[in-house]
PDB file of C-alpha atoms in Angstrom:
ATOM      1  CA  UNK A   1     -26.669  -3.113   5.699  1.00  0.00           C
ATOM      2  CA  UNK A   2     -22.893  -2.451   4.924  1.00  0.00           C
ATOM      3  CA  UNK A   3     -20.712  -3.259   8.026  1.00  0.00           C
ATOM      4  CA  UNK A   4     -18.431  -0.197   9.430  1.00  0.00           C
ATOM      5  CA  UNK A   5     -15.035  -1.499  10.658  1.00  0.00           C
ATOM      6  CA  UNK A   6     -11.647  -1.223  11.162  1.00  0.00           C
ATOM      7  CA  UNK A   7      -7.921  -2.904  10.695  1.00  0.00           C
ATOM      8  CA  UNK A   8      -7.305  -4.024  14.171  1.00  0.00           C
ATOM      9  CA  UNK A   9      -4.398  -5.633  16.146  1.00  0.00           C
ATOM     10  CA  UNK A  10      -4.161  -9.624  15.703  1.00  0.00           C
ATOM     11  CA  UNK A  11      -3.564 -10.515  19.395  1.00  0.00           C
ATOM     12  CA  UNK A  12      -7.089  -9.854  20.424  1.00  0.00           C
ATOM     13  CA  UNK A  13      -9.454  -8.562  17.593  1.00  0.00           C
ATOM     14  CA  UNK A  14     -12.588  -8.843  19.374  1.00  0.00           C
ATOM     15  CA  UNK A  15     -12.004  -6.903  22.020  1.00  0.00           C
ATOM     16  CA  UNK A  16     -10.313  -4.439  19.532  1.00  0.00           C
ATOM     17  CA  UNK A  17     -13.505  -3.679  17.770  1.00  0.00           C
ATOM     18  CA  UNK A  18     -15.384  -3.407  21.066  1.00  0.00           C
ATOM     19  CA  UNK A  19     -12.835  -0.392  21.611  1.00  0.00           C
ATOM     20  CA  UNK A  20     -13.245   1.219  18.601  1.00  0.00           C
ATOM     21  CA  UNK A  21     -17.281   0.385  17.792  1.00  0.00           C
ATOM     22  CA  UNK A  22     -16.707  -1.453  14.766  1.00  0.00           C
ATOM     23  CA  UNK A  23     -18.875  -4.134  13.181  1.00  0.00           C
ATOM     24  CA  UNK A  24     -16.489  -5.414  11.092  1.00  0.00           C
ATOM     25  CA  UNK A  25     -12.101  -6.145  11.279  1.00  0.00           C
ATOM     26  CA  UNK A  26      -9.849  -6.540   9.120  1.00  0.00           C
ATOM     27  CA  UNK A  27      -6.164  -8.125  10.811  1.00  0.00           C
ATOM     28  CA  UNK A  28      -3.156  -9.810   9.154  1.00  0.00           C
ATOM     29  CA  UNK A  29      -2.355 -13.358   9.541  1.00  0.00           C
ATOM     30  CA  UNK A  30       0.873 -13.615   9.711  1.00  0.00           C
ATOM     31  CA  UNK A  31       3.861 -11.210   9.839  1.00  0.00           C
ATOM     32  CA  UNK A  32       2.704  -8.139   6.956  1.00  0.00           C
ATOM     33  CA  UNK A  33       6.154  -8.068   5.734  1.00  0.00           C
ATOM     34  CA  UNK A  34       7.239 -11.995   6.160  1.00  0.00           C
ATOM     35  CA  UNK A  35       6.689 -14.867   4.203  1.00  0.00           C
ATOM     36  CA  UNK A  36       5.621 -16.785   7.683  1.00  0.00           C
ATOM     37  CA  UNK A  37       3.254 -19.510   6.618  1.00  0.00           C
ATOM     38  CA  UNK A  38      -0.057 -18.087   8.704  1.00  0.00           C
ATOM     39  CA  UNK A  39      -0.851 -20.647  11.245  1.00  0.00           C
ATOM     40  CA  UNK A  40      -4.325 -20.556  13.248  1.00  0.00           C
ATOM     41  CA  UNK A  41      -4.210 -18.702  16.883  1.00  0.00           C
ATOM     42  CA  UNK A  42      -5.603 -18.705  20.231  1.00  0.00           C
ATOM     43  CA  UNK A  43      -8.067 -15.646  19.232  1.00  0.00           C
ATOM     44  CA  UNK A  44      -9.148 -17.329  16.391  1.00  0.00           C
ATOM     45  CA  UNK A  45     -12.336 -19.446  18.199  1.00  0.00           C
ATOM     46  CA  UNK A  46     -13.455 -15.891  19.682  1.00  0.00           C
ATOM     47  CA  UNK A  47     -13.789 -14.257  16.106  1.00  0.00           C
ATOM     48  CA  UNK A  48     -15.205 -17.138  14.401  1.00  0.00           C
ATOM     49  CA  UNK A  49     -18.041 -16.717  16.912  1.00  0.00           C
ATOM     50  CA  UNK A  50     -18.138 -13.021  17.514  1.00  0.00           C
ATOM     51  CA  UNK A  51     -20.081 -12.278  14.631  1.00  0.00           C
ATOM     52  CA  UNK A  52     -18.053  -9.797  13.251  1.00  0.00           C
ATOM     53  CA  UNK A  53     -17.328  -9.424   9.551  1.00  0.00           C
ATOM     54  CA  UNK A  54     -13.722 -10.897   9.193  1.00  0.00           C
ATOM     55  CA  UNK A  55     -11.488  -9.539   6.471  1.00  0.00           C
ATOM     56  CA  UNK A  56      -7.909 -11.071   5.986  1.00  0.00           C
ATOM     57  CA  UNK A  57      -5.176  -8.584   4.378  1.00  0.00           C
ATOM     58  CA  UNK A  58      -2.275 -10.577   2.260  1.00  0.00           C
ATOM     59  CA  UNK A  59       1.081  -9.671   3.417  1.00  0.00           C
ATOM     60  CA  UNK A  60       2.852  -6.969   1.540  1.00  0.00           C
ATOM     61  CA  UNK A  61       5.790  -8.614  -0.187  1.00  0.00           C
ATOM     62  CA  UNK A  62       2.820 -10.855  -1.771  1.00  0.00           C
ATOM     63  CA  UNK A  63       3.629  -9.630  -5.478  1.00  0.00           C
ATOM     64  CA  UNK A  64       1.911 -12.122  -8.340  1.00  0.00           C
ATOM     65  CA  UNK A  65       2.500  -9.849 -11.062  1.00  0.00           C
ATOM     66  CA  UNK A  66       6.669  -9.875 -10.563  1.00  0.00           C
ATOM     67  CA  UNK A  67       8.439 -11.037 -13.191  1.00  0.00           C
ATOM     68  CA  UNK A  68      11.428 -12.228 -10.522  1.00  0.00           C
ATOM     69  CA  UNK A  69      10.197 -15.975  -9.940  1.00  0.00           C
ATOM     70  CA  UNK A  70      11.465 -15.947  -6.588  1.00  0.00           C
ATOM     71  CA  UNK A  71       8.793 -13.229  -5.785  1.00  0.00           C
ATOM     72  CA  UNK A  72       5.864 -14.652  -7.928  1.00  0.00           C
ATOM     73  CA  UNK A  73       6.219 -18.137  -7.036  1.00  0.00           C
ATOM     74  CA  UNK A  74       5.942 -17.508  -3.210  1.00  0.00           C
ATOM     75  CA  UNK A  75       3.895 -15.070  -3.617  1.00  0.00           C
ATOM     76  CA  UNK A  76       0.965 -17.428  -5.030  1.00  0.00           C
ATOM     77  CA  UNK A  77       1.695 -19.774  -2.634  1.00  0.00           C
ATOM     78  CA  UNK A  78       0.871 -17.201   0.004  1.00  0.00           C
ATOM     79  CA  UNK A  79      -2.512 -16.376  -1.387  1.00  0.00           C
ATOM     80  CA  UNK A  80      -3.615 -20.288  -1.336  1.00  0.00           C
ATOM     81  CA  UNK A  81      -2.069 -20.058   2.833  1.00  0.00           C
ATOM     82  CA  UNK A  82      -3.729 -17.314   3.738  1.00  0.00           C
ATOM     83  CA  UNK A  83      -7.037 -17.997   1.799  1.00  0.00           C
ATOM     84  CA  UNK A  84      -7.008 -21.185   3.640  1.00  0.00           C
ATOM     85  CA  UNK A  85      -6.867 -19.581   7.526  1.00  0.00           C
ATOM     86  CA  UNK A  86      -8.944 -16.638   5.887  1.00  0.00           C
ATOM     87  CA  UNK A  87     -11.759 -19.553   4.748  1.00  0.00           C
ATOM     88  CA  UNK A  88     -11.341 -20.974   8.384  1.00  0.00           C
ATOM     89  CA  UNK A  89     -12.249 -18.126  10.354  1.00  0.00           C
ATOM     90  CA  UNK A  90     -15.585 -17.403   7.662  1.00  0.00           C
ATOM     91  CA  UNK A  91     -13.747 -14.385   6.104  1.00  0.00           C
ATOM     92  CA  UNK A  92     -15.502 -12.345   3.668  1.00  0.00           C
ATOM     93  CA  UNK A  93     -12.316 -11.769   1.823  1.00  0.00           C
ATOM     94  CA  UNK A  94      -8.799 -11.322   1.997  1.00  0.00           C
ATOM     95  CA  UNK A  95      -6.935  -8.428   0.591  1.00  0.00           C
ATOM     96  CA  UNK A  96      -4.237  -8.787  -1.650  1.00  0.00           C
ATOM     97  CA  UNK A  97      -2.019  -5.295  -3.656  1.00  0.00           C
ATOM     98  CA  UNK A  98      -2.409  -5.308  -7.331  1.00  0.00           C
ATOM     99  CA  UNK A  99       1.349  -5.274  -7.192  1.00  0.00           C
ATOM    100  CA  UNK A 100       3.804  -4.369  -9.535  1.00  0.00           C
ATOM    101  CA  UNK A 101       6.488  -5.497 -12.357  1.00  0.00           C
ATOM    102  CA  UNK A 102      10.210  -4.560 -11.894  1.00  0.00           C
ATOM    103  CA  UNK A 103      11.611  -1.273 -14.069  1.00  0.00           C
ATOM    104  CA  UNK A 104      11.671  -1.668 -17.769  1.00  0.00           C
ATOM    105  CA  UNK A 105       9.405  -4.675 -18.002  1.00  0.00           C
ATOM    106  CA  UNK A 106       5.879  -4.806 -20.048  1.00  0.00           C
ATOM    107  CA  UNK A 107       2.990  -4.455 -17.732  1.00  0.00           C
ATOM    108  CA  UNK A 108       0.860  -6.770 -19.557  1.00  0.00           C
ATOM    109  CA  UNK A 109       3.498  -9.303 -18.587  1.00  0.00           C
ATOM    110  CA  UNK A 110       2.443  -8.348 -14.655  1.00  0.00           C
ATOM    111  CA  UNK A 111      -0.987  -8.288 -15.966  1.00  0.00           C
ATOM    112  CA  UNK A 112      -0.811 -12.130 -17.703  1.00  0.00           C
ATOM    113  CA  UNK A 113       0.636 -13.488 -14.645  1.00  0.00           C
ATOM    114  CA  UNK A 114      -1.885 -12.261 -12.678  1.00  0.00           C
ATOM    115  CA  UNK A 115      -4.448 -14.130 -15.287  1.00  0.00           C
ATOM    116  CA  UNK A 116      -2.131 -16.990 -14.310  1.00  0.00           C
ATOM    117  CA  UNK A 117      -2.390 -17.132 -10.764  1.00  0.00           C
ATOM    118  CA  UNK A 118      -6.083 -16.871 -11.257  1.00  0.00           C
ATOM    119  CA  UNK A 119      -6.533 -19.380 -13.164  1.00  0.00           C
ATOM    120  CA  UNK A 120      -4.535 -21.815 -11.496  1.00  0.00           C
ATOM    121  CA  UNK A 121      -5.846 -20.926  -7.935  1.00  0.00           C
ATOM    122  CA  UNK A 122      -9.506 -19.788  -7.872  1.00  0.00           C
ATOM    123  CA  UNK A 123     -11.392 -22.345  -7.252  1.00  0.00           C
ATOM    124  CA  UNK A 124      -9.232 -24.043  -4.540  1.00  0.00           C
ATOM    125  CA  UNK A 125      -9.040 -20.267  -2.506  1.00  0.00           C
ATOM    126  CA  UNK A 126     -12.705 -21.013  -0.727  1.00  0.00           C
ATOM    127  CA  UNK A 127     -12.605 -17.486  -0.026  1.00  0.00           C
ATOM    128  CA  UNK A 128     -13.042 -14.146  -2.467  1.00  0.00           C
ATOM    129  CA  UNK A 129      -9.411 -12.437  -3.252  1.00  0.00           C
ATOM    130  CA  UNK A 130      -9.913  -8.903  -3.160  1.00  0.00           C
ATOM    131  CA  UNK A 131      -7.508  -6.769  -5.621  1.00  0.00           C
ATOM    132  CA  UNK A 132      -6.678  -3.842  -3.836  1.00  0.00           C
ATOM    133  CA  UNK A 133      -5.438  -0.267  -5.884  1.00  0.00           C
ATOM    134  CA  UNK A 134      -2.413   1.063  -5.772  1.00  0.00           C
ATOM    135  CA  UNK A 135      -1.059   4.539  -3.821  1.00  0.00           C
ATOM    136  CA  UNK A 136       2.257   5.006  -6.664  1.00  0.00           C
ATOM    137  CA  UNK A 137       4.504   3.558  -8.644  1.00  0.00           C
ATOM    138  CA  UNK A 138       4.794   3.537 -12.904  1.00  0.00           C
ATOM    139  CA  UNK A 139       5.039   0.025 -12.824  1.00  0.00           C
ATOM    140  CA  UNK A 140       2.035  -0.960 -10.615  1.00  0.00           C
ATOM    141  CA  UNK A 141      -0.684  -3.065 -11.985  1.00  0.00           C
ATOM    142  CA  UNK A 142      -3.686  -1.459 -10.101  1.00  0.00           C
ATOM    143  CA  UNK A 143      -2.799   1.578 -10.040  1.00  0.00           C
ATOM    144  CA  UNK A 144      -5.059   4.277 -12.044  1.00  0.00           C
ATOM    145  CA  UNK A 145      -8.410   3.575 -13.779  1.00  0.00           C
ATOM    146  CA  UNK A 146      -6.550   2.858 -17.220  1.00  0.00           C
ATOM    147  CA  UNK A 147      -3.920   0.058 -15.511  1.00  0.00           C
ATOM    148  CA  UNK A 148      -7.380  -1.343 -13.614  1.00  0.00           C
ATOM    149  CA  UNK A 149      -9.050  -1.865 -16.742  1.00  0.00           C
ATOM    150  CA  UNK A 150      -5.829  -3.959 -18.400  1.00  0.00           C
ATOM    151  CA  UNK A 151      -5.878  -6.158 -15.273  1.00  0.00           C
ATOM    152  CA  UNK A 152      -9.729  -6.564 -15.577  1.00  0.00           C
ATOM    153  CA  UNK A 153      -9.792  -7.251 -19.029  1.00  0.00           C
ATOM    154  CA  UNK A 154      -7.667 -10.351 -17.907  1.00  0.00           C
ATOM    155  CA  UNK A 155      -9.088 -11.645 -14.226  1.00  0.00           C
ATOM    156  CA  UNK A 156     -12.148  -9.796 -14.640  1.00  0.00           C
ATOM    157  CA  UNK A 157     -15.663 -12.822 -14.260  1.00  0.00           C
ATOM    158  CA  UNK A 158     -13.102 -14.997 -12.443  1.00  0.00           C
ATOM    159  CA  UNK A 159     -15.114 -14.217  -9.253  1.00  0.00           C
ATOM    160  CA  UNK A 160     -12.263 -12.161  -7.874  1.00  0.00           C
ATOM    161  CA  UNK A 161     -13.295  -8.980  -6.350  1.00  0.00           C
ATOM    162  CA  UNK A 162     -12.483  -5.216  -5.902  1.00  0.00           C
ATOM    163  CA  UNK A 163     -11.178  -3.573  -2.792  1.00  0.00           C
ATOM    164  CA  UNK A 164     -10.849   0.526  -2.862  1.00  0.00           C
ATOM    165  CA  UNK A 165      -8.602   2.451  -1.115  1.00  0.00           C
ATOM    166  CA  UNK A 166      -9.425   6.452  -0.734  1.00  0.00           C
ATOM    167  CA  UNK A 167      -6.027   7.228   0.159  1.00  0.00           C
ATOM    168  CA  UNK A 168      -4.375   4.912  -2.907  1.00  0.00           C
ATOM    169  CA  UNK A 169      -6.622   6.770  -5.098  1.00  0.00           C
ATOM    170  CA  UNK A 170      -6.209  10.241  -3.911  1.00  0.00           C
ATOM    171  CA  UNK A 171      -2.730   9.451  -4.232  1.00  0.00           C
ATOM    172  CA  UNK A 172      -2.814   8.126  -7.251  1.00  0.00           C
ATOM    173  CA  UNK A 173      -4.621  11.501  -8.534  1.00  0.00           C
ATOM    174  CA  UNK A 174      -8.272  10.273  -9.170  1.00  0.00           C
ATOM    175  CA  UNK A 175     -11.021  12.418  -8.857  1.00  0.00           C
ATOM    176  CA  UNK A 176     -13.048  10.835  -6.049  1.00  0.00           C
ATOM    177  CA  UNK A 177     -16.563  12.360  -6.348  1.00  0.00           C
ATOM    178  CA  UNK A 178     -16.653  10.175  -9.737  1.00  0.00           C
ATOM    179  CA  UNK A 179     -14.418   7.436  -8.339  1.00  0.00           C
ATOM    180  CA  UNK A 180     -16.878   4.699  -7.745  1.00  0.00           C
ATOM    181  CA  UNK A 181     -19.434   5.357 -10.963  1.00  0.00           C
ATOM    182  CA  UNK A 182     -15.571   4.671 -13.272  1.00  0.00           C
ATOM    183  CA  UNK A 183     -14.607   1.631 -10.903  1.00  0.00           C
ATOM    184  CA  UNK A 184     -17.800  -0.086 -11.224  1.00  0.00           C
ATOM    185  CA  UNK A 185     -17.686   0.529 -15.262  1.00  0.00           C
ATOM    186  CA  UNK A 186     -14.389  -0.977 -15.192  1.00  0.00           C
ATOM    187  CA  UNK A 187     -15.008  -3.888 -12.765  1.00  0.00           C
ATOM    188  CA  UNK A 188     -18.756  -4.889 -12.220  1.00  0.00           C
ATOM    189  CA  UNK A 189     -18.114  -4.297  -8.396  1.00  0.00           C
ATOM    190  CA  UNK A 190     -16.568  -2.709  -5.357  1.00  0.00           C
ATOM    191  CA  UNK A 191     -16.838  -5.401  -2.143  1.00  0.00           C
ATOM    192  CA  UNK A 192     -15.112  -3.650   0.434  1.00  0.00           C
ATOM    193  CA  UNK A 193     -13.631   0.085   0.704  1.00  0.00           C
ATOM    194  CA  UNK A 194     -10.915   0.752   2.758  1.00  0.00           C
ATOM    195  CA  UNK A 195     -12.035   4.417   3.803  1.00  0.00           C
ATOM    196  CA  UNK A 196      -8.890   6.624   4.947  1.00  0.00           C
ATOM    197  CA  UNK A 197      -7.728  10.097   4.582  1.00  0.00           C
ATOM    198  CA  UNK A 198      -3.816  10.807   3.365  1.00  0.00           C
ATOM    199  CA  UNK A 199      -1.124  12.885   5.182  1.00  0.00           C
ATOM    200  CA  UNK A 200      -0.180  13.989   1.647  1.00  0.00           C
ATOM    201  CA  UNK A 201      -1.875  16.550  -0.919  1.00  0.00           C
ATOM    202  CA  UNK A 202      -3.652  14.841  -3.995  1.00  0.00           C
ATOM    203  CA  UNK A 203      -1.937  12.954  -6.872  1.00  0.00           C
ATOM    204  CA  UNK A 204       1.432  12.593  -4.291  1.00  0.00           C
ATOM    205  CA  UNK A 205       2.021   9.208  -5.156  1.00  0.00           C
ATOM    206  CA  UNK A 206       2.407   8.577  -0.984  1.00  0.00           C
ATOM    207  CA  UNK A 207       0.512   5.992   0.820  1.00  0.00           C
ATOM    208  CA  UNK A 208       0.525   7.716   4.121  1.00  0.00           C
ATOM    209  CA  UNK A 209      -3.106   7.291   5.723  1.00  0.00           C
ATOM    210  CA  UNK A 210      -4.452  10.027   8.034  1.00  0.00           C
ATOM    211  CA  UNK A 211      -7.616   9.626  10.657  1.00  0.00           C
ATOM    212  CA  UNK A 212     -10.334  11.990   8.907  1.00  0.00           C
ATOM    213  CA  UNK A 213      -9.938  14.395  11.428  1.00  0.00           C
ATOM    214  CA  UNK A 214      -6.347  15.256  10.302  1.00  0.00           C
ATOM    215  CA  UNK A 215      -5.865  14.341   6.842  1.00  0.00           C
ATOM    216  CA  UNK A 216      -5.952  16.145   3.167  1.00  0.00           C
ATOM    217  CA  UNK A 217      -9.344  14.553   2.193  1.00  0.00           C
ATOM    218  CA  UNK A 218     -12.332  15.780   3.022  1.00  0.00           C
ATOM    219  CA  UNK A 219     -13.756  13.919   5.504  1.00  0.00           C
ATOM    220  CA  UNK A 220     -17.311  14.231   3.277  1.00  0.00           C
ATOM    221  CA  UNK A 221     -15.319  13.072   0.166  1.00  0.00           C
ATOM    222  CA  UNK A 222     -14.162   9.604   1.877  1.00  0.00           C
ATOM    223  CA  UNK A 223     -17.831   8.995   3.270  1.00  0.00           C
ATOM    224  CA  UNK A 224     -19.431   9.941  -0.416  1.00  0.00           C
ATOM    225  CA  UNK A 225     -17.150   6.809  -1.764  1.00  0.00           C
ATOM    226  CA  UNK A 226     -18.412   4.845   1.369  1.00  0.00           C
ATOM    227  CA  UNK A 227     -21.837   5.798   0.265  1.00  0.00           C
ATOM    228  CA  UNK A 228     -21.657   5.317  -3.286  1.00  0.00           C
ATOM    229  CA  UNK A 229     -19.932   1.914  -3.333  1.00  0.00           C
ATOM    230  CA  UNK A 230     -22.381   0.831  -0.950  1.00  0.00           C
ATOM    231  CA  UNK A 231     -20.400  -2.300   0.732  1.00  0.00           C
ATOM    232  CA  UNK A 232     -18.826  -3.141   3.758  1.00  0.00           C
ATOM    233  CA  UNK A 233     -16.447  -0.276   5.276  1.00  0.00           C
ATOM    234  CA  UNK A 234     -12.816  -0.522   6.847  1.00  0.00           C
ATOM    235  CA  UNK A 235     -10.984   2.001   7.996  1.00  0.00           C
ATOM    236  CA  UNK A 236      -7.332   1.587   8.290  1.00  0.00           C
ATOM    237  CA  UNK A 237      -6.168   5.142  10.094  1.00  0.00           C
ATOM    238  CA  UNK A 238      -4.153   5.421  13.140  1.00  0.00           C
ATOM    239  CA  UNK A 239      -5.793   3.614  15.880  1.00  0.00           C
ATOM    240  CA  UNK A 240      -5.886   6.348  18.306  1.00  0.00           C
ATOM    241  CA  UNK A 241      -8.530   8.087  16.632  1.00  0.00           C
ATOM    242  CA  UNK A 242      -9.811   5.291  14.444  1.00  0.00           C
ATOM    243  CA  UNK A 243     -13.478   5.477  17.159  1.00  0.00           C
ATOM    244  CA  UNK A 244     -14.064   8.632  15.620  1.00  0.00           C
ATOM    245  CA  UNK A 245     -13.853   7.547  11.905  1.00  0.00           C
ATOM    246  CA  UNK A 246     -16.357   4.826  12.763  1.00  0.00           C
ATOM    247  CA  UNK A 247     -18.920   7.037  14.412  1.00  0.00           C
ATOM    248  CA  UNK A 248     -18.529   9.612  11.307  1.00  0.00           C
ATOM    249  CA  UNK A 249     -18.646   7.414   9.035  1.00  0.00           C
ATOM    250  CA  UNK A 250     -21.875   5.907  10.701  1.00  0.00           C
ATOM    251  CA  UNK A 251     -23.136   8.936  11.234  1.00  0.00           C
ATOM    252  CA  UNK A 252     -22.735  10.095   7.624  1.00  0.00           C
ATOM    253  CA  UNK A 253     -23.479   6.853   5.868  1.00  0.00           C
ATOM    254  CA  UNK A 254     -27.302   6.946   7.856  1.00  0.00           C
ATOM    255  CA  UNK A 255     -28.271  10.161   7.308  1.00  0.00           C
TER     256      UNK A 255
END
């Protein structure tokens, strides 16, 4: 059965989850919006043997499709770091942004050096990169269904996966009762959904995330993507109501 989780603090994950009923976490590594080489931490024993699902997420300055070399270069370096701490705590994955090319350049040139970093880093990353979609942005590699299928035409059977984000999609102005049928046409797979609702109305462009109880998407709509995709669930809402997410989305995804 798909795991129901959430994106948790990093001092103390495990007891996190206990808080908030989830079966699964998701929790950075190292500083979100640093280049801090991740370095294992006291926790880290404690979720290894928790049996939770463990999900890393990449820092966001982590940009492999920038044509700037002093973003892309880092930035693949990052991956192979945080794969490595991901691998050592048994992760299922670790979430990386599809990222984005600077104003005026050729999005197949994002697009190739994503094919690069594949290539090059695969099969030393002992644990499955998840491309995450996009809220915004005209230069962003994964965001839309037709910018998804470029980059899968070039990393797609590389054994990278597919992470899908209800509130980057809404956002982005996808119809999300048909969502996962066009994702999985496009890339073989969804393994993980990150399930939240958006502060903003659809096709904003704004990657504000809402609990379900308070945001523009039907709470329904976010479980029927849940449902559909059929794969392990995180939900990455504010954390004071992030309980009640998990027990709808529990609720919903067992009836």
């Amino acid at each position: 059965m798909p795991l129901i989780g959430a994106h948790v603090r990093d001092d103390d994950p495990v007891s996190a989850a206990a808080e908030v009923g989830a079966a699964a976490v998701q929790v950075f590594l190292a500083d979100p919006q640093g280049w801090k080489k991740p370095v294992p931490r006291p926790g880290d024993d404690a979720l290894r043997a928790s049996g939770l699902g463990v999900y890393a997420h990449a820092p966001y300055l982590v940009n492999v499709a920038s044509t700037n070399n002093r973003v892309r270069i880092p930035s693949r370096t990052m991956i192979a770091q945080h794969a490595a701490v991901a691998a050592a705590l048994g992760a299922r994955g670790l979430v990386v942004h599809g990222g984005h090319v600077g104003e005026g350049d050729d999005i197949a040139v994002g697009v190739d050096n994503w094919r690069k970093t594949v290539e090059r880093g695969v099969a030393s990353w002992g644990v499955p990169v998840l491309v995450e979609n996009t809220a915004g942005g005209e230069n962003a590699c994964a965001r839309g269904l037709d910018r998804l299928a470029m980059l899968w035409d070039a990393i797609g059977g590389s054994g990278v996966g597919f992470c899908l984000d209800t509130c980057h999609a809404w956002a982005a102005g996808e119809d999300l009762e048909t969502l996962v049928e066009r994702v999985v046409a496009i890339t073989g797979r969804i393994d993980l959904v990150h399930a939240n609702s958006s502060r903003d109305p659809h096709g904003s462009s704004r990657d504000r995330h809402a609990n379900f109880a308070t945001g523009t998407i039907p709470a329904e709509l976010i479980a029927h993507v849940a449902r559909e995709a059929g794969c392990d669930v995180v939900v990455e809402t504010p954390a004071e109501r992030q309980a009640e997410d998990i027990a709808f989305l529990t609720a919903a995804l067992a009836a």
